[in-house]
C-alpha positions as protocol buffer text, in pm:
chain_id: "A"
residue {
  index: 1
  type: MET
  ca { x: 13735 y: 30039 z: 2368 }
}
residue {
  index: 2
  type: SER
  ca { x: 13914 y: 29673 z: 2444 }
}
residue {
  index: 3
  type: GLU
  ca { x: 13541 y: 29556 z: 2485 }
}
residue {
  index: 4
  type: LYS
  ca { x: 13465 y: 29655 z: 2124 }
}
residue {
  index: 5
  type: ILE
  ca { x: 13806 y: 29493 z: 1980 }
}
residue {
  index: 6
  type: ASP
  ca { x: 13721 y: 29189 z: 2173 }
}
residue {
  index: 7
  type: LEU
  ca { x: 13389 y: 29163 z: 2014 }
}
residue {
  index: 8
  type: ALA
  ca { x: 13510 y: 29178 z: 1682 }
}
residue {
  index: 9
  type: VAL
  ca { x: 13784 y: 28960 z: 1740 }
}
residue {
  index: 10
  type: LYS
  ca { x: 13522 y: 28691 z: 1874 }
}
residue {
  index: 11
  type: LEU
  ca { x: 13318 y: 28758 z: 1584 }
}
residue {
  index: 12
  type: PHE
  ca { x: 13577 y: 28710 z: 1329 }
}
residue {
  index: 13
  type: HIS
  ca { x: 13673 y: 28325 z: 1487 }
}
residue {
  index: 14
  type: GLU
  ca { x: 13311 y: 28279 z: 1456 }
}
residue {
  index: 15
  type: LYS
  ca { x: 13352 y: 28332 z: 1080 }
}
residue {
  index: 16
  type: LYS
  ca { x: 13084 y: 28619 z: 1148 }
}
residue {
  index: 17
  type: TYR
  ca { x: 13287 y: 28830 z: 900 }
}
residue {
  index: 18
  type: LYS
  ca { x: 13031 y: 29092 z: 819 }
}
residue {
  index: 19
  type: GLU
  ca { x: 12945 y: 29161 z: 1187 }
}
residue {
  index: 20
  type: CYS
  ca { x: 13295 y: 29153 z: 1242 }
}
residue {
  index: 21
  type: ILE
  ca { x: 13349 y: 29425 z: 990 }
}
residue {
  index: 22
  type: ASP
  ca { x: 13090 y: 29643 z: 1146 }
}
residue {
  index: 23
  type: ALA
  ca { x: 13237 y: 29583 z: 1487 }
}
residue {
  index: 24
  type: PHE
  ca { x: 13612 y: 29722 z: 1381 }
}
residue {
  index: 25
  type: SER
  ca { x: 13409 y: 29992 z: 1193 }
}
residue {
  index: 26
  type: SER
  ca { x: 13317 y: 30088 z: 1532 }
}
residue {
  index: 27
  type: VAL
  ca { x: 13628 y: 30102 z: 1669 }
}
residue {
  index: 28
  type: LEU
  ca { x: 13804 y: 30324 z: 1378 }
}
residue {
  index: 29
  type: GLU
  ca { x: 13557 y: 30598 z: 1491 }
}
residue {
  index: 30
  type: THR
  ca { x: 13762 y: 30666 z: 1816 }
}
residue {
  index: 31
  type: GLU
  ca { x: 14072 y: 30519 z: 1666 }
}
residue {
  index: 32
  type: PRO
  ca { x: 14111 y: 30593 z: 1303 }
}
residue {
  index: 33
  type: ASP
  ca { x: 14484 y: 30548 z: 1292 }
}
residue {
  index: 34
  type: ASN
  ca { x: 14459 y: 30186 z: 1432 }
}
residue {
  index: 35
  type: ALA
  ca { x: 14687 y: 29986 z: 1165 }
}
residue {
  index: 36
  type: ASP
  ca { x: 14603 y: 29638 z: 1353 }
}
residue {
  index: 37
  type: VAL
  ca { x: 14228 y: 29699 z: 1299 }
}
residue {
  index: 38
  type: TYR
  ca { x: 14290 y: 29802 z: 949 }
}
residue {
  index: 39
  type: ASN
  ca { x: 14452 y: 29484 z: 895 }
}
residue {
  index: 40
  type: ASN
  ca { x: 14197 y: 29270 z: 1064 }
}
residue {
  index: 41
  type: MET
  ca { x: 13925 y: 29427 z: 885 }
}
residue {
  index: 42
  type: ALA
  ca { x: 14099 y: 29352 z: 533 }
}
residue {
  index: 43
  type: VAL
  ca { x: 14129 y: 28984 z: 653 }
}
residue {
  index: 44
  type: ALA
  ca { x: 13771 y: 29015 z: 698 }
}
residue {
  index: 45
  type: TYR
  ca { x: 13682 y: 29144 z: 351 }
}
residue {
  index: 46
  type: TYR
  ca { x: 13917 y: 28871 z: 203 }
}
residue {
  index: 47
  type: ASN
  ca { x: 13733 y: 28601 z: 330 }
}
residue {
  index: 48
  type: LEU
  ca { x: 13415 y: 28728 z: 207 }
}
residue {
  index: 49
  type: GLY
  ca { x: 13562 y: 28737 z: -132 }
}
residue {
  index: 50
  type: ASP
  ca { x: 13580 y: 29125 z: -161 }
}
residue {
  index: 51
  type: VAL
  ca { x: 13943 y: 29128 z: -265 }
}
residue {
  index: 52
  type: ASP
  ca { x: 13937 y: 29491 z: -395 }
}
residue {
  index: 53
  type: LYS
  ca { x: 13852 y: 29610 z: -40 }
}
residue {
  index: 54
  type: ALA
  ca { x: 14085 y: 29353 z: 130 }
}
residue {
  index: 55
  type: GLU
  ca { x: 14362 y: 29531 z: -77 }
}
residue {
  index: 56
  type: LYS
  ca { x: 14245 y: 29870 z: -20 }
}
residue {
  index: 57
  type: PHE
  ca { x: 14253 y: 29797 z: 400 }
}
residue {
  index: 58
  type: PHE
  ca { x: 14605 y: 29621 z: 387 }
}
residue {
  index: 59
  type: ILE
  ca { x: 14770 y: 29900 z: 191 }
}
residue {
  index: 60
  type: LYS
  ca { x: 14585 y: 30157 z: 473 }
}
residue {
  index: 61
  type: SER
  ca { x: 14731 y: 29931 z: 742 }
}
residue {
  index: 62
  type: ILE
  ca { x: 15085 y: 29942 z: 604 }
}
residue {
  index: 63
  type: GLU
  ca { x: 15054 y: 30307 z: 536 }
}
residue {
  index: 64
  type: LEU
  ca { x: 14954 y: 30375 z: 928 }
}
residue {
  index: 65
  type: ASP
  ca { x: 15211 y: 30138 z: 1060 }
}
residue {
  index: 66
  type: PRO
  ca { x: 15515 y: 30008 z: 828 }
}
residue {
  index: 67
  type: GLN
  ca { x: 15659 y: 29792 z: 1085 }
}
residue {
  index: 68
  type: LEU
  ca { x: 15337 y: 29587 z: 1091 }
}
residue {
  index: 69
  type: VAL
  ca { x: 15441 y: 29249 z: 939 }
}
residue {
  index: 70
  type: GLN
  ca { x: 15128 y: 29069 z: 856 }
}
residue {
  index: 71
  type: PRO
  ca { x: 14956 y: 29328 z: 622 }
}
residue {
  index: 72
  type: TYR
  ca { x: 15286 y: 29268 z: 414 }
}
residue {
  index: 73
  type: ILE
  ca { x: 15233 y: 28896 z: 441 }
}
residue {
  index: 74
  type: SER
  ca { x: 14885 y: 28903 z: 343 }
}
residue {
  index: 75
  type: LEU
  ca { x: 14879 y: 29158 z: 73 }
}
residue {
  index: 76
  type: SER
  ca { x: 15158 y: 28982 z: -109 }
}
residue {
  index: 77
  type: ASP
  ca { x: 14976 y: 28651 z: -97 }
}
residue {
  index: 78
  type: LEU
  ca { x: 14669 y: 28809 z: -221 }
}
residue {
  index: 79
  type: TYR
  ca { x: 14872 y: 28947 z: -544 }
}
residue {
  index: 80
  type: TYR
  ca { x: 15077 y: 28635 z: -559 }
}
residue {
  index: 81
  type: LYS
  ca { x: 14713 y: 28418 z: -590 }
}
residue {
  index: 82
  type: LYS
  ca { x: 14620 y: 28702 z: -862 }
}
residue {
  index: 83
  type: GLY
  ca { x: 14930 y: 28606 z: -1065 }
}
residue {
  index: 84
  type: ASP
  ca { x: 15063 y: 28946 z: -1010 }
}
residue {
  index: 85
  type: LEU
  ca { x: 15409 y: 28871 z: -921 }
}
residue {
  index: 86
  type: ALA
  ca { x: 15515 y: 29220 z: -950 }
}
residue {
  index: 87
  type: HIS
  ca { x: 15302 y: 29371 z: -698 }
}
residue {
  index: 88
  type: ALA
  ca { x: 15378 y: 29052 z: -485 }
}
residue {
  index: 89
  type: ILE
  ca { x: 15744 y: 29135 z: -490 }
}
residue {
  index: 90
  type: GLY
  ca { x: 15682 y: 29503 z: -472 }
}
residue {
  index: 91
  type: THR
  ca { x: 15512 y: 29432 z: -145 }
}
residue {
  index: 92
  type: LEU
  ca { x: 15752 y: 29209 z: 4 }
}
residue {
  index: 93
  type: GLU
  ca { x: 16043 y: 29416 z: -105 }
}
residue {
  index: 94
  type: ARG
  ca { x: 15875 y: 29710 z: 104 }
}
residue {
  index: 95
  type: GLY
  ca { x: 15833 y: 29492 z: 393 }
}
residue {
  index: 96
  type: SER
  ca { x: 16181 y: 29385 z: 395 }
}
residue {
  index: 97
  type: TYR
  ca { x: 16320 y: 29730 z: 364 }
}
residue {
  index: 98
  type: GLU
  ca { x: 16082 y: 29842 z: 656 }
}
residue {
  index: 99
  type: ASN
  ca { x: 16153 y: 29535 z: 871 }
}
residue {
  index: 100
  type: GLU
  ca { x: 16506 y: 29449 z: 780 }
}
residue {
  index: 101
  type: ASP
  ca { x: 16552 y: 29194 z: 1083 }
}
residue {
  index: 102
  type: ASN
  ca { x: 16218 y: 29003 z: 994 }
}
residue {
  index: 103
  type: MET
  ca { x: 16352 y: 28672 z: 835 }
}
residue {
  index: 104
  type: LEU
  ca { x: 16025 y: 28555 z: 747 }
}
residue {
  index: 105
  type: LEU
  ca { x: 15973 y: 28847 z: 499 }
}
residue {
  index: 106
  type: ALA
  ca { x: 16319 y: 28790 z: 372 }
}
residue {
  index: 107
  type: HIS
  ca { x: 16225 y: 28434 z: 306 }
}
residue {
  index: 108
  type: LEU
  ca { x: 15881 y: 28487 z: 144 }
}
residue {
  index: 109
  type: LEU
  ca { x: 16046 y: 28724 z: -93 }
}
residue {
  index: 110
  type: ALA
  ca { x: 16291 y: 28498 z: -171 }
}
residue {
  index: 111
  type: ARG
  ca { x: 16040 y: 28235 z: -274 }
}
residue {
  index: 112
  type: VAL
  ca { x: 15852 y: 28465 z: -492 }
}
residue {
  index: 113
  type: TYR
  ca { x: 16157 y: 28548 z: -648 }
}
residue {
  index: 114
  type: ILE
  ca { x: 16235 y: 28183 z: -712 }
}
residue {
  index: 115
  type: GLU
  ca { x: 15874 y: 28198 z: -876 }
}
residue {
  index: 116
  type: ASP
  ca { x: 15951 y: 28481 z: -1126 }
}
residue {
  index: 117
  type: GLN
  ca { x: 16288 y: 28316 z: -1170 }
}
residue {
  index: 118
  type: ARG
  ca { x: 16511 y: 28579 z: -1054 }
}
residue {
  index: 119
  type: TRP
  ca { x: 16752 y: 28330 z: -908 }
}
residue {
  index: 120
  type: ASP
  ca { x: 17050 y: 28563 z: -786 }
}
residue {
  index: 121
  type: MET
  ca { x: 16809 y: 28783 z: -587 }
}
residue {
  index: 122
  type: ALA
  ca { x: 16664 y: 28487 z: -448 }
}
residue {
  index: 123
  type: ILE
  ca { x: 17012 y: 28341 z: -335 }
}
residue {
  index: 124
  type: ASP
  ca { x: 17065 y: 28688 z: -154 }
}
residue {
  index: 125
  type: GLU
  ca { x: 16753 y: 28676 z: 38 }
}
residue {
  index: 126
  type: LEU
  ca { x: 16797 y: 28291 z: 147 }
}
residue {
  index: 127
  type: GLU
  ca { x: 17210 y: 28356 z: 235 }
}
residue {
  index: 128
  type: LYS
  ca { x: 17054 y: 28665 z: 450 }
}
residue {
  index: 129
  type: VAL
  ca { x: 16794 y: 28393 z: 608 }
}
residue {
  index: 130
  type: LEU
  ca { x: 17045 y: 28150 z: 677 }
}
residue {
  index: 131
  type: ALA
  ca { x: 17317 y: 28377 z: 828 }
}
residue {
  index: 132
  type: VAL
  ca { x: 17060 y: 28472 z: 1105 }
}
residue {
  index: 133
  type: GLN
  ca { x: 16881 y: 28128 z: 1092 }
}
residue {
  index: 134
  type: PRO
  ca { x: 17141 y: 27868 z: 1014 }
}
residue {
  index: 135
  type: GLU
  ca { x: 16895 y: 27584 z: 1104 }
}
residue {
  index: 136
  type: ASN
  ca { x: 16633 y: 27670 z: 869 }
}
residue {
  index: 137
  type: TYR
  ca { x: 16571 y: 27387 z: 675 }
}
residue {
  index: 138
  type: ASP
  ca { x: 16321 y: 27527 z: 444 }
}
residue {
  index: 139
  type: ALA
  ca { x: 16561 y: 27773 z: 334 }
}
residue {
  index: 140
  type: TYR
  ca { x: 16810 y: 27535 z: 241 }
}
residue {
  index: 141
  type: TYR
  ca { x: 16571 y: 27322 z: 43 }
}
residue {
  index: 142
  type: ASP
  ca { x: 16459 y: 27650 z: -150 }
}
residue {
  index: 143
  type: MET
  ca { x: 16838 y: 27745 z: -236 }
}
residue {
  index: 144
  type: GLY
  ca { x: 16878 y: 27396 z: -349 }
}
residue {
  index: 145
  type: ARG
  ca { x: 16584 y: 27433 z: -575 }
}
residue {
  index: 146
  type: VAL
  ca { x: 16772 y: 27731 z: -722 }
}
residue {
  index: 147
  type: TYR
  ca { x: 17085 y: 27578 z: -757 }
}
residue {
  index: 148
  type: PHE
  ca { x: 16921 y: 27285 z: -914 }
}
residue {
  index: 149
  type: GLU
  ca { x: 16713 y: 27519 z: -1167 }
}
residue {
  index: 150
  type: MET
  ca { x: 17059 y: 27730 z: -1232 }
}
residue {
  index: 151
  type: GLY
  ca { x: 17226 y: 27397 z: -1318 }
}
residue {
  index: 152
  type: ASP
  ca { x: 17470 y: 27410 z: -1044 }
}
residue {
  index: 153
  type: TYR
  ca { x: 17413 y: 27067 z: -925 }
}
residue {
  index: 154
  type: GLU
  ca { x: 17695 y: 27058 z: -665 }
}
residue {
  index: 155
  type: SER
  ca { x: 17524 y: 27314 z: -488 }
}
residue {
  index: 156
  type: ALA
  ca { x: 17204 y: 27184 z: -545 }
}
residue {
  index: 157
  type: ILE
  ca { x: 17312 y: 26844 z: -351 }
}
residue {
  index: 158
  type: ALA
  ca { x: 17496 y: 27016 z: -81 }
}
residue {
  index: 159
  type: ASN
  ca { x: 17169 y: 27213 z: 12 }
}
residue {
  index: 160
  type: PHE
  ca { x: 16962 y: 26930 z: -5 }
}
residue {
  index: 161
  type: GLU
  ca { x: 17213 y: 26720 z: 197 }
}
residue {
  index: 162
  type: ASN
  ca { x: 17151 y: 26993 z: 497 }
}
residue {
  index: 163
  type: VAL
  ca { x: 16786 y: 26949 z: 455 }
}
residue {
  index: 164
  type: ILE
  ca { x: 16811 y: 26610 z: 529 }
}
residue {
  index: 165
  type: GLU
  ca { x: 17034 y: 26665 z: 848 }
}
residue {
  index: 166
  type: TYR
  ca { x: 16714 y: 26812 z: 1014 }
}
residue {
  index: 167
  type: LYS
  ca { x: 16423 y: 26640 z: 780 }
}
residue {
  index: 168
  type: GLU
  ca { x: 16435 y: 26268 z: 697 }
}
residue {
  index: 169
  type: ASN
  ca { x: 16194 y: 26048 z: 535 }
}
residue {
  index: 170
  type: ASN
  ca { x: 16046 y: 26300 z: 286 }
}
residue {
  index: 171
  type: GLU
  ca { x: 16007 y: 26153 z: -75 }
}
residue {
  index: 172
  type: PHE
  ca { x: 16024 y: 26455 z: -246 }
}
residue {
  index: 173
  type: LEU
  ca { x: 16347 y: 26568 z: -49 }
}
residue {
  index: 174
  type: TYR
  ca { x: 16487 y: 26235 z: -176 }
}
residue {
  index: 175
  type: TYR
  ca { x: 16362 y: 26285 z: -506 }
}
residue {
  index: 176
  type: TYR
  ca { x: 16501 y: 26627 z: -566 }
}
residue {
  index: 177
  type: LEU
  ca { x: 16840 y: 26514 z: -421 }
}
residue {
  index: 178
  type: ALA
  ca { x: 16838 y: 26237 z: -667 }
}
residue {
  index: 179
  type: GLN
  ca { x: 16759 y: 26440 z: -942 }
}
residue {
  index: 180
  type: ALA
  ca { x: 17062 y: 26666 z: -856 }
}
residue {
  index: 181
  type: TYR
  ca { x: 17279 y: 26363 z: -802 }
}
residue {
  index: 182
  type: GLU
  ca { x: 17167 y: 26259 z: -1165 }
}
residue {
  index: 183
  type: GLY
  ca { x: 17226 y: 26600 z: -1310 }
}
residue {
  index: 184
  type: ASN
  ca { x: 17579 y: 26565 z: -1155 }
}
residue {
  index: 185
  type: ASN
  ca { x: 17630 y: 26250 z: -1336 }
}
residue {
  index: 186
  type: GLU
  ca { x: 17647 y: 26035 z: -999 }
}
residue {
  index: 187
  type: ILE
  ca { x: 17446 y: 25775 z: -1091 }
}
residue {
  index: 188
  type: ASP
  ca { x: 17490 y: 25524 z: -802 }
}
residue {
  index: 189
  type: LYS
  ca { x: 17381 y: 25822 z: -557 }
}
residue {
  index: 190
  type: ALA
  ca { x: 17088 y: 25917 z: -769 }
}
residue {
  index: 191
  type: ILE
  ca { x: 16969 y: 25532 z: -784 }
}
residue {
  index: 192
  type: SER
  ca { x: 17019 y: 25527 z: -356 }
}
residue {
  index: 193
  type: ASN
  ca { x: 16789 y: 25865 z: -326 }
}
residue {
  index: 194
  type: TYR
  ca { x: 16530 y: 25744 z: -590 }
}
residue {
  index: 195
  type: LEU
  ca { x: 16515 y: 25423 z: -381 }
}
residue {
  index: 196
  type: LYS
  ca { x: 16492 y: 25604 z: -61 }
}
residue {
  index: 197
  type: ALA
  ca { x: 16235 y: 25815 z: -185 }
}
residue {
  index: 198
  type: ILE
  ca { x: 16018 y: 25491 z: -279 }
}
residue {
  index: 199
  type: ALA
  ca { x: 16128 y: 25356 z: 38 }
}
residue {
  index: 200
  type: VAL
  ca { x: 15922 y: 25638 z: 222 }
}
residue {
  index: 201
  type: ASN
  ca { x: 15622 y: 25611 z: -23 }
}
residue {
  index: 202
  type: ASP
  ca { x: 15598 y: 25306 z: -230 }
}
residue {
  index: 203
  type: LYS
  ca { x: 15308 y: 25462 z: -399 }
}
residue {
  index: 204
  type: PHE
  ca { x: 15533 y: 25750 z: -525 }
}
residue {
  index: 205
  type: HIS
  ca { x: 15545 y: 25631 z: -924 }
}
residue {
  index: 206
  type: GLN
  ca { x: 15788 y: 25885 z: -1064 }
}
residue {
  index: 207
  type: ALA
  ca { x: 16042 y: 25760 z: -875 }
}
residue {
  index: 208
  type: TYR
  ca { x: 16004 y: 25414 z: -990 }
}
residue {
  index: 209
  type: LYS
  ca { x: 16038 y: 25559 z: -1377 }
}
residue {
  index: 210
  type: LYS
  ca { x: 16338 y: 25739 z: -1274 }
}
residue {
  index: 211
  type: VAL
  ca { x: 16520 y: 25458 z: -1094 }
}
residue {
  index: 212
  type: GLY
  ca { x: 16473 y: 25233 z: -1395 }
}
residue {
  index: 213
  type: ILE
  ca { x: 16621 y: 25504 z: -1622 }
}
residue {
  index: 214
  type: MET
  ca { x: 16901 y: 25530 z: -1399 }
}
residue {
  index: 215
  type: PHE
  ca { x: 16943 y: 25128 z: -1403 }
}
residue {
  index: 216
  type: LEU
  ca { x: 16914 y: 25138 z: -1787 }
}
residue {
  index: 217
  type: THR
  ca { x: 17216 y: 25411 z: -1804 }
}
residue {
  index: 218
  type: ARG
  ca { x: 17432 y: 25170 z: -1574 }
}
residue {
  index: 219
  type: ASN
  ca { x: 17325 y: 24870 z: -1796 }
}
residue {
  index: 220
  type: ASP
  ca { x: 17174 y: 24687 z: -1519 }
}
residue {
  index: 221
  type: PHE
  ca { x: 16867 y: 24542 z: -1742 }
}
residue {
  index: 222
  type: GLU
  ca { x: 16695 y: 24326 z: -1479 }
}
residue {
  index: 223
  type: ASP
  ca { x: 16671 y: 24594 z: -1220 }
}
residue {
  index: 224
  type: ALA
  ca { x: 16537 y: 24836 z: -1464 }
}
residue {
  index: 225
  type: ILE
  ca { x: 16280 y: 24609 z: -1618 }
}
residue {
  index: 226
  type: GLU
  ca { x: 16155 y: 24551 z: -1266 }
}
residue {
  index: 227
  type: TYR
  ca { x: 16098 y: 24892 z: -1193 }
}
residue {
  index: 228
  type: PHE
  ca { x: 15949 y: 24988 z: -1511 }
}
residue {
  index: 229
  type: ASN
  ca { x: 15707 y: 24702 z: -1456 }
}
residue {
  index: 230
  type: ASP
  ca { x: 15629 y: 24848 z: -1114 }
}
residue {
  index: 231
  type: TYR
  ca { x: 15583 y: 25180 z: -1277 }
}
residue {
  index: 232
  type: ILE
  ca { x: 15325 y: 25065 z: -1558 }
}
residue {
  index: 233
  type: ASN
  ca { x: 15125 y: 24903 z: -1291 }
}
residue {
  index: 234
  type: PHE
  ca { x: 15025 y: 25261 z: -1143 }
}
residue {
  index: 235
  type: ASP
  ca { x: 14742 y: 25437 z: -1266 }
}
residue {
  index: 236
  type: ILE
  ca { x: 14919 y: 25641 z: -1523 }
}
residue {
  index: 237
  type: PRO
  ca { x: 14784 y: 25756 z: -1886 }
}
residue {
  index: 238
  type: GLN
  ca { x: 14759 y: 25447 z: -2106 }
}
residue {
  index: 239
  type: GLU
  ca { x: 14996 y: 25622 z: -2385 }
}
residue {
  index: 240
  type: GLU
  ca { x: 15261 y: 25639 z: -2109 }
}
residue {
  index: 241
  type: LYS
  ca { x: 15240 y: 25261 z: -1997 }
}
residue {
  index: 242
  type: ASP
  ca { x: 15225 y: 25173 z: -2372 }
}
residue {
  index: 243
  type: ASN
  ca { x: 15565 y: 25379 z: -2422 }
}
residue {
  index: 244
  type: VAL
  ca { x: 15723 y: 25232 z: -2133 }
}
residue {
  index: 245
  type: SER
  ca { x: 15610 y: 24868 z: -2228 }
}
residue {
  index: 246
  type: LYS
  ca { x: 15751 y: 24888 z: -2545 }
}
residue {
  index: 247
  type: LEU
  ca { x: 16072 y: 25002 z: -2371 }
}
residue {
  index: 248
  type: ILE
  ca { x: 16049 y: 24674 z: -2159 }
}
residue {
  index: 249
  type: GLU
  ca { x: 16006 y: 24462 z: -2464 }
}
residue {
  index: 250
  type: ARG
  ca { x: 16339 y: 24640 z: -2621 }
}
residue {
  index: 251
  type: ILE
  ca { x: 16537 y: 24589 z: -2309 }
}
residue {
  index: 252
  type: LYS
  ca { x: 16441 y: 24209 z: -2301 }
}
residue {
  index: 253
  type: ALA
  ca { x: 16542 y: 24159 z: -2659 }
}
residue {
  index: 254
  type: LYS
  ca { x: 16899 y: 24263 z: -2518 }
}
residue {
  index: 255
  type: LEU
  ca { x: 16907 y: 24019 z: -2254 }
}
């Protein structure tokens, strides 16, 4: 039997999905309760674009072995890509219940909760993940996103700062941290982190506009003009260029 499975796996890796499905079907003739085979066939059907059969086989795999993690992940992703957050959440909730020690399922569940704006539930899952994986910077990042959306900028800052301990030189991280400092009315720290985002990626045009606004807030008019001028030299919509150009002229009039 292992030879049939080896053949099916080989066909899968060769992206011969129809032949792969036939080979796995042959395995099911003698192993009708093999959850792994149903999961693999579901993936093959998905790659062929047959979403309905993929869904059916993922569900069958879960029914046969509720402790098998991968079909929960794949099925929830299938629902997520269809825009069906309710079923994506339901799938991951069952997966987390059946596999309570699996932090990957808990983290994925938290992320779908975030997409569905279920902030408190996302925090519960992320806290569970961090209790087991205290150096999971992705979880800190997601926690920072949640607190930012909730308007708790101090907590967002604390979590984003934790991420920087593990992952530096990421323009988006510096940008989000700067936004959190801005929301917390810590202008100097916001400017510092917007500038760090630019230092990492000097083509990150959003940061130029943001730091220009921060300098303007601080009445540093010349610095504001400098970064606004840099911003309008990027490939941005003409209407945006015109609006920022008018702002530059108004600032110059104050000098």
